[in-house]
PDB file of C-alpha atoms and ligand atoms in Angstrom:
ATOM      1  CA  MET Q   4      70.782  39.004  72.226  1.00  0.00           C
ATOM      2  CA  LYS Q   5      74.425  37.980  72.520  1.00  0.00           C
ATOM      3  CA  HIS Q   6      77.127  40.124  70.970  1.00  0.00           C
ATOM      4  CA  THR Q   7      77.860  39.169  67.386  1.00  0.00           C
ATOM      5  CA  ASP Q   8      81.365  39.534  65.957  1.00  0.00           C
ATOM      6  CA  PRO Q   9      80.961  42.225  63.256  1.00  0.00           C
ATOM      7  CA  ARG Q  10      83.280  40.428  60.827  1.00  0.00           C
ATOM      8  CA  GLN Q  11      81.304  37.193  61.062  1.00  0.00           C
ATOM      9  CA  LEU Q  12      78.076  39.153  60.867  1.00  0.00           C
ATOM     10  CA  VAL Q  13      79.031  40.829  57.562  1.00  0.00           C
ATOM     11  CA  VAL Q  14      80.119  37.446  56.166  1.00  0.00           C
ATOM     12  CA  ASP Q  15      76.849  35.800  57.238  1.00  0.00           C
ATOM     13  CA  LEU Q  16      74.679  38.631  55.888  1.00  0.00           C
ATOM     14  CA  CYS Q  17      76.540  38.645  52.559  1.00  0.00           C
ATOM     15  CA  ARG Q  18      75.796  34.929  52.138  1.00  0.00           C
ATOM     16  CA  GLN Q  19      72.176  35.380  53.076  1.00  0.00           C
ATOM     17  CA  PHE Q  20      71.657  38.374  50.785  1.00  0.00           C
ATOM     18  CA  TYR Q  21      73.459  36.618  47.936  1.00  0.00           C
ATOM     19  CA  PHE Q  22      70.968  33.746  48.071  1.00  0.00           C
ATOM     20  CA  GLN Q  23      68.101  36.256  48.251  1.00  0.00           C
ATOM     21  CA  GLY Q  24      69.334  37.738  44.964  1.00  0.00           C
ATOM     22  CA  TRP Q  25      70.333  41.035  46.563  1.00  0.00           C
ATOM     23  CA  CYS Q  26      74.069  40.911  45.794  1.00  0.00           C
ATOM     24  CA  THR Q  27      74.629  38.544  42.884  1.00  0.00           C
ATOM     25  CA  GLY Q  28      77.161  39.242  40.119  1.00  0.00           C
ATOM     26  CA  THR Q  29      79.451  40.825  42.754  1.00  0.00           C
ATOM     27  CA  GLY Q  30      76.954  43.711  43.092  1.00  0.00           C
ATOM     28  CA  GLY Q  31      75.500  45.149  46.272  1.00  0.00           C
ATOM     29  CA  GLY Q  32      77.274  45.560  49.563  1.00  0.00           C
ATOM     30  CA  ILE Q  33      77.060  45.366  53.329  1.00  0.00           C
ATOM     31  CA  SER Q  34      78.632  47.337  56.153  1.00  0.00           C
ATOM     32  CA  VAL Q  35      78.226  47.242  59.919  1.00  0.00           C
ATOM     33  CA  ARG Q  36      79.439  49.808  62.460  1.00  0.00           C
ATOM     34  CA  GLU Q  37      80.766  49.039  65.908  1.00  0.00           C
ATOM     35  CA  GLY Q  38      81.648  52.189  67.822  1.00  0.00           C
ATOM     36  CA  GLN Q  39      83.856  54.333  65.579  1.00  0.00           C
ATOM     37  CA  HIS Q  40      84.734  51.448  63.249  1.00  0.00           C
ATOM     38  CA  ILE Q  41      82.893  50.343  60.135  1.00  0.00           C
ATOM     39  CA  PHE Q  42      83.318  46.781  58.839  1.00  0.00           C
ATOM     40  CA  ILE Q  43      82.812  46.685  55.103  1.00  0.00           C
ATOM     41  CA  ALA Q  44      82.875  43.964  52.444  1.00  0.00           C
ATOM     42  CA  PRO Q  45      85.412  44.339  49.585  1.00  0.00           C
ATOM     43  CA  SER Q  46      84.451  45.334  46.037  1.00  0.00           C
ATOM     44  CA  GLY Q  47      83.996  43.078  43.023  1.00  0.00           C
ATOM     45  CA  VAL Q  48      84.154  39.737  44.834  1.00  0.00           C
ATOM     46  CA  GLN Q  49      81.831  36.730  45.096  1.00  0.00           C
ATOM     47  CA  LYS Q  50      79.746  37.960  48.013  1.00  0.00           C
ATOM     48  CA  GLU Q  51      78.740  34.470  49.170  1.00  0.00           C
ATOM     49  CA  ARG Q  52      82.388  33.399  49.585  1.00  0.00           C
ATOM     50  CA  ILE Q  53      83.796  36.299  51.626  1.00  0.00           C
ATOM     51  CA  GLU Q  54      85.811  35.337  54.724  1.00  0.00           C
ATOM     52  CA  PRO Q  55      86.057  37.423  57.932  1.00  0.00           C
ATOM     53  CA  GLU Q  56      89.674  38.415  57.141  1.00  0.00           C
ATOM     54  CA  ASP Q  57      88.622  39.830  53.727  1.00  0.00           C
ATOM     55  CA  LEU Q  58      86.856  42.837  55.267  1.00  0.00           C
ATOM     56  CA  PHE Q  59      88.093  46.412  55.433  1.00  0.00           C
ATOM     57  CA  VAL Q  60      87.787  48.295  58.702  1.00  0.00           C
ATOM     58  CA  ILE Q  61      87.444  52.058  58.230  1.00  0.00           C
ATOM     59  CA  ASP Q  62      86.638  55.010  60.462  1.00  0.00           C
ATOM     60  CA  LEU Q  63      83.863  57.564  60.009  1.00  0.00           C
ATOM     61  CA  ASP Q  64      86.209  59.736  57.911  1.00  0.00           C
ATOM     62  CA  GLY Q  65      86.616  56.849  55.466  1.00  0.00           C
ATOM     63  CA  GLN Q  66      90.231  56.193  56.471  1.00  0.00           C
ATOM     64  CA  ILE Q  67      91.304  52.542  56.467  1.00  0.00           C
ATOM     65  CA  VAL Q  68      92.001  51.419  60.034  1.00  0.00           C
ATOM     66  CA  GLU Q  69      92.645  47.762  59.186  1.00  0.00           C
ATOM     67  CA  PRO Q  70      93.114  46.432  55.636  1.00  0.00           C
ATOM     68  CA  PRO Q  71      92.135  42.872  54.674  1.00  0.00           C
ATOM     69  CA  ALA Q  72      94.684  40.047  54.829  1.00  0.00           C
ATOM     70  CA  ASP Q  73      94.724  39.837  51.009  1.00  0.00           C
ATOM     71  CA  PRO Q  74      96.362  43.040  49.640  1.00  0.00           C
ATOM     72  CA  THR Q  75      94.761  42.609  46.194  1.00  0.00           C
ATOM     73  CA  LEU Q  76      91.254  43.272  47.578  1.00  0.00           C
ATOM     74  CA  LYS Q  77      89.736  46.682  46.877  1.00  0.00           C
ATOM     75  CA  ILE Q  78      87.445  48.623  49.165  1.00  0.00           C
ATOM     76  CA  SER Q  79      83.800  48.752  48.126  1.00  0.00           C
ATOM     77  CA  ALA Q  80      82.790  51.412  45.602  1.00  0.00           C
ATOM     78  CA  CYS Q  81      79.785  51.995  47.889  1.00  0.00           C
ATOM     79  CA  THR Q  82      81.972  53.321  50.712  1.00  0.00           C
ATOM     80  CA  PRO Q  83      81.189  57.078  50.276  1.00  0.00           C
ATOM     81  CA  LEU Q  84      77.478  56.199  50.039  1.00  0.00           C
ATOM     82  CA  PHE Q  85      77.580  54.084  53.181  1.00  0.00           C
ATOM     83  CA  LEU Q  86      79.390  56.925  54.971  1.00  0.00           C
ATOM     84  CA  ASN Q  87      76.537  59.309  54.108  1.00  0.00           C
ATOM     85  CA  ALA Q  88      74.112  57.259  56.210  1.00  0.00           C
ATOM     86  CA  TYR Q  89      76.619  56.725  59.037  1.00  0.00           C
ATOM     87  CA  ARG Q  90      77.387  60.443  59.297  1.00  0.00           C
ATOM     88  CA  MET Q  91      73.979  61.975  58.549  1.00  0.00           C
ATOM     89  CA  ARG Q  92      71.794  59.412  60.364  1.00  0.00           C
ATOM     90  CA  ASP Q  93      74.075  57.820  62.921  1.00  0.00           C
ATOM     91  CA  ALA Q  94      73.333  54.439  61.300  1.00  0.00           C
ATOM     92  CA  GLY Q  95      74.543  51.185  62.866  1.00  0.00           C
ATOM     93  CA  ALA Q  96      74.531  49.297  59.559  1.00  0.00           C
ATOM     94  CA  VAL Q  97      74.016  50.173  55.897  1.00  0.00           C
ATOM     95  CA  LEU Q  98      73.047  47.703  53.176  1.00  0.00           C
ATOM     96  CA  HIS Q  99      73.116  48.087  49.412  1.00  0.00           C
ATOM     97  CA  SER Q 100      70.890  45.726  47.397  1.00  0.00           C
ATOM     98  CA  HIS Q 101      70.686  45.036  43.663  1.00  0.00           C
ATOM     99  CA  SER Q 102      67.430  43.102  44.083  1.00  0.00           C
ATOM    100  CA  ILE Q 103      65.365  42.899  40.899  1.00  0.00           C
ATOM    101  CA  ASN Q 104      62.354  44.065  42.932  1.00  0.00           C
ATOM    102  CA  VAL Q 105      64.171  47.282  43.711  1.00  0.00           C
ATOM    103  CA  MET Q 106      65.340  47.895  40.158  1.00  0.00           C
ATOM    104  CA  LEU Q 107      61.833  47.375  38.740  1.00  0.00           C
ATOM    105  CA  ALA Q 108      60.254  49.613  41.396  1.00  0.00           C
ATOM    106  CA  THR Q 109      62.457  52.517  40.262  1.00  0.00           C
ATOM    107  CA  LEU Q 110      60.874  52.272  36.796  1.00  0.00           C
ATOM    108  CA  LEU Q 111      57.390  52.903  38.226  1.00  0.00           C
ATOM    109  CA  CYS Q 112      57.967  56.387  39.563  1.00  0.00           C
ATOM    110  CA  GLU Q 113      59.573  59.752  38.925  1.00  0.00           C
ATOM    111  CA  ASP Q 114      61.630  61.114  41.803  1.00  0.00           C
ATOM    112  CA  GLU Q 115      59.713  59.436  44.636  1.00  0.00           C
ATOM    113  CA  PHE Q 116      58.479  55.885  45.252  1.00  0.00           C
ATOM    114  CA  GLN Q 117      55.185  55.663  47.136  1.00  0.00           C
ATOM    115  CA  VAL Q 118      53.031  52.914  48.576  1.00  0.00           C
ATOM    116  CA  THR Q 119      50.339  52.779  51.249  1.00  0.00           C
ATOM    117  CA  HIS Q 120      48.044  50.476  53.225  1.00  0.00           C
ATOM    118  CA  LEU Q 121      50.285  47.418  53.280  1.00  0.00           C
ATOM    119  CA  GLU Q 122      50.917  45.544  56.539  1.00  0.00           C
ATOM    120  CA  MET Q 123      54.658  45.177  55.880  1.00  0.00           C
ATOM    121  CA  GLN Q 124      55.191  48.953  55.885  1.00  0.00           C
ATOM    122  CA  LYS Q 125      54.755  48.764  59.682  1.00  0.00           C
ATOM    123  CA  GLY Q 126      58.263  47.253  59.800  1.00  0.00           C
ATOM    124  CA  LEU Q 127      59.674  50.650  58.821  1.00  0.00           C
ATOM    125  CA  ARG Q 128      60.751  53.219  61.433  1.00  0.00           C
ATOM    126  CA  GLY Q 129      57.845  55.451  62.458  1.00  0.00           C
ATOM    127  CA  VAL Q 130      55.449  54.143  59.778  1.00  0.00           C
ATOM    128  CA  GLY Q 131      51.864  53.031  60.414  1.00  0.00           C
ATOM    129  CA  TYR Q 132      49.461  51.107  58.208  1.00  0.00           C
ATOM    130  CA  HIS Q 133      47.603  54.234  57.058  1.00  0.00           C
ATOM    131  CA  ASP Q 134      50.716  56.260  56.255  1.00  0.00           C
ATOM    132  CA  GLN Q 135      52.058  56.925  52.793  1.00  0.00           C
ATOM    133  CA  VAL Q 136      55.559  55.440  52.504  1.00  0.00           C
ATOM    134  CA  ARG Q 137      57.823  57.753  50.511  1.00  0.00           C
ATOM    135  CA  VAL Q 138      61.310  56.834  49.322  1.00  0.00           C
ATOM    136  CA  PRO Q 139      63.427  59.223  47.221  1.00  0.00           C
ATOM    137  CA  VAL Q 140      64.743  58.058  43.836  1.00  0.00           C
ATOM    138  CA  VAL Q 141      68.006  59.482  42.508  1.00  0.00           C
ATOM    139  CA  GLU Q 142      69.282  59.041  38.958  1.00  0.00           C
ATOM    140  CA  ASN Q 143      72.047  56.505  38.400  1.00  0.00           C
ATOM    141  CA  THR Q 144      75.577  57.485  37.397  1.00  0.00           C
ATOM    142  CA  ALA Q 145      78.152  55.587  35.330  1.00  0.00           C
ATOM    143  CA  HIS Q 146      80.342  55.202  38.428  1.00  0.00           C
ATOM    144  CA  GLU Q 147      78.926  54.369  41.838  1.00  0.00           C
ATOM    145  CA  CYS Q 148      81.271  56.768  43.665  1.00  0.00           C
ATOM    146  CA  ASP Q 149      79.660  59.723  41.798  1.00  0.00           C
ATOM    147  CA  LEU Q 150      76.313  59.021  43.475  1.00  0.00           C
ATOM    148  CA  ALA Q 151      77.368  60.249  46.907  1.00  0.00           C
ATOM    149  CA  ASP Q 152      76.242  63.892  46.559  1.00  0.00           C
ATOM    150  CA  ARG Q 153      72.825  62.958  45.120  1.00  0.00           C
ATOM    151  CA  MET Q 154      72.280  60.455  47.895  1.00  0.00           C
ATOM    152  CA  ALA Q 155      73.262  62.990  50.573  1.00  0.00           C
ATOM    153  CA  GLN Q 156      70.752  65.490  49.177  1.00  0.00           C
ATOM    154  CA  ALA Q 157      68.008  62.833  49.135  1.00  0.00           C
ATOM    155  CA  ILE Q 158      68.768  61.855  52.751  1.00  0.00           C
ATOM    156  CA  ALA Q 159      68.503  65.514  53.770  1.00  0.00           C
ATOM    157  CA  ASP Q 160      65.231  65.956  51.843  1.00  0.00           C
ATOM    158  CA  TYR Q 161      63.568  62.824  53.300  1.00  0.00           C
ATOM    159  CA  PRO Q 162      64.165  62.696  57.062  1.00  0.00           C
ATOM    160  CA  ALA Q 163      61.396  60.098  57.506  1.00  0.00           C
ATOM    161  CA  ALA Q 164      62.940  57.595  55.063  1.00  0.00           C
ATOM    162  CA  ASP Q 165      65.761  55.170  55.873  1.00  0.00           C
ATOM    163  CA  ALA Q 166      66.380  54.303  52.220  1.00  0.00           C
ATOM    164  CA  VAL Q 167      67.411  55.909  48.935  1.00  0.00           C
ATOM    165  CA  LEU Q 168      66.569  54.266  45.611  1.00  0.00           C
ATOM    166  CA  VAL Q 169      68.895  54.554  42.626  1.00  0.00           C
ATOM    167  CA  ARG Q 170      67.189  54.364  39.232  1.00  0.00           C
ATOM    168  CA  ARG Q 171      67.755  51.126  37.271  1.00  0.00           C
ATOM    169  CA  HIS Q 172      70.313  50.129  39.899  1.00  0.00           C
ATOM    170  CA  GLY Q 173      69.348  49.354  43.490  1.00  0.00           C
ATOM    171  CA  VAL Q 174      68.720  50.732  46.961  1.00  0.00           C
ATOM    172  CA  TYR Q 175      70.650  51.849  50.029  1.00  0.00           C
ATOM    173  CA  VAL Q 176      68.943  51.003  53.331  1.00  0.00           C
ATOM    174  CA  TRP Q 177      70.141  51.637  56.872  1.00  0.00           C
ATOM    175  CA  GLY Q 178      69.039  51.326  60.491  1.00  0.00           C
ATOM    176  CA  ARG Q 179      70.159  52.208  64.004  1.00  0.00           C
ATOM    177  CA  ASP Q 180      71.719  48.727  64.307  1.00  0.00           C
ATOM    178  CA  TRP Q 181      72.189  45.744  61.986  1.00  0.00           C
ATOM    179  CA  GLN Q 182      68.892  44.170  63.057  1.00  0.00           C
ATOM    180  CA  SER Q 183      66.873  47.239  62.150  1.00  0.00           C
ATOM    181  CA  ALA Q 184      68.807  47.722  58.884  1.00  0.00           C
ATOM    182  CA  LYS Q 185      68.067  44.096  57.930  1.00  0.00           C
ATOM    183  CA  THR Q 186      64.405  44.307  58.978  1.00  0.00           C
ATOM    184  CA  GLN Q 187      63.883  47.531  57.076  1.00  0.00           C
ATOM    185  CA  ALA Q 188      65.700  46.210  53.994  1.00  0.00           C
ATOM    186  CA  GLU Q 189      63.397  43.165  54.007  1.00  0.00           C
ATOM    187  CA  CYS Q 190      60.263  45.279  54.459  1.00  0.00           C
ATOM    188  CA  TYR Q 191      61.306  47.759  51.770  1.00  0.00           C
ATOM    189  CA  ASP Q 192      62.084  44.905  49.367  1.00  0.00           C
ATOM    190  CA  TYR Q 193      58.654  43.391  50.014  1.00  0.00           C
ATOM    191  CA  LEU Q 194      57.002  46.783  49.383  1.00  0.00           C
ATOM    192  CA  PHE Q 195      58.960  47.308  46.152  1.00  0.00           C
ATOM    193  CA  GLN Q 196      57.946  43.857  44.918  1.00  0.00           C
ATOM    194  CA  ALA Q 197      54.336  44.408  46.003  1.00  0.00           C
ATOM    195  CA  ALA Q 198      54.170  47.722  44.131  1.00  0.00           C
ATOM    196  CA  VAL Q 199      55.511  46.166  40.926  1.00  0.00           C
ATOM    197  CA  ARG Q 200      53.022  43.304  41.091  1.00  0.00           C
ATOM    198  CA  MET Q 201      50.120  45.569  41.994  1.00  0.00           C
ATOM    199  CA  ARG Q 202      50.886  47.674  38.917  1.00  0.00           C
ATOM    200  CA  GLN Q 203      50.869  44.494  36.814  1.00  0.00           C
ATOM    201  CA  LEU Q 204      47.410  43.733  38.224  1.00  0.00           C
ATOM    202  CA  GLY Q 205      46.221  47.227  37.390  1.00  0.00           C
ATOM    203  CA  ILE Q 206      46.105  48.321  41.058  1.00  0.00           C
ATOM    204  CA  ASP Q 207      47.592  51.684  42.042  1.00  0.00           C
ATOM    205  CA  PRO Q 208      49.809  50.981  45.118  1.00  0.00           C
ATOM    206  CA  THR Q 209      49.798  54.661  46.111  1.00  0.00           C
ATOM    207  CA  ARG Q 210      45.999  54.895  46.412  1.00  0.00           C
ATOM    208  CA  VAL Q 211      44.129  54.564  49.679  1.00  0.00           C
ATOM    209  CA  PRO Q 212      41.800  51.549  49.227  1.00  0.00           C
ATOM    210  CA  ALA Q 213      38.116  52.332  49.029  1.00  0.00           C
ATOM    211  CA  THR Q 214      37.176  49.391  51.258  1.00  0.00           C
ATOM    212  CA  LYS Q 215      37.472  49.530  55.039  1.00  0.00           C
ATOM    213  CA  GLY Q 216      40.801  48.652  56.621  1.00  0.00           C
TER     214      GLY Q 216
HETATM  215 ZN1   ZN S  25      75.333  49.108  43.315  1.00  0.00          ZN
END
């Protein structure tokens, strides 16, 4: 696949995720790493209208390497949370979604979301059809920046998961590159939606089905 300019990529993904309902109301966020540089969308803006020059470029210490052309833009409140996944998991991209599927899924469980025996879970790193998918849930805080320590602990506790759910809020998802982060975010979102709807139908999404398959 040809090299994609990381600035254009973040802009394109923001538009796409906006129309999927993942970053409406200026919520959510997207970041992509290229080498030692992380390209990150600004905070509190209309995510579907971001331009390539609006992005911040930071390093893995969180220092701004290149500010956006518009000096009034603020760096995303998600930045310390994104950095957790870059540092602890060597991620190539980290996404933050406010999808309603995600928010509802966090109401179904205590400190861990689970689902099993769904074809789409095979899109997750190292997960097979018969495995139990487990995603940690951390409690929300009044300010997004205060979530960083809880998220870091959850990442350490769940080495098999590439996502952390935040109660009544959203999810952080990452991958080794932007393609895997996007694929996993789509699969996780499908699984969250499936679990919510299965509960509505009276089906326990964490139970191994009695029938073959
Ligand atoms: Zn958020």
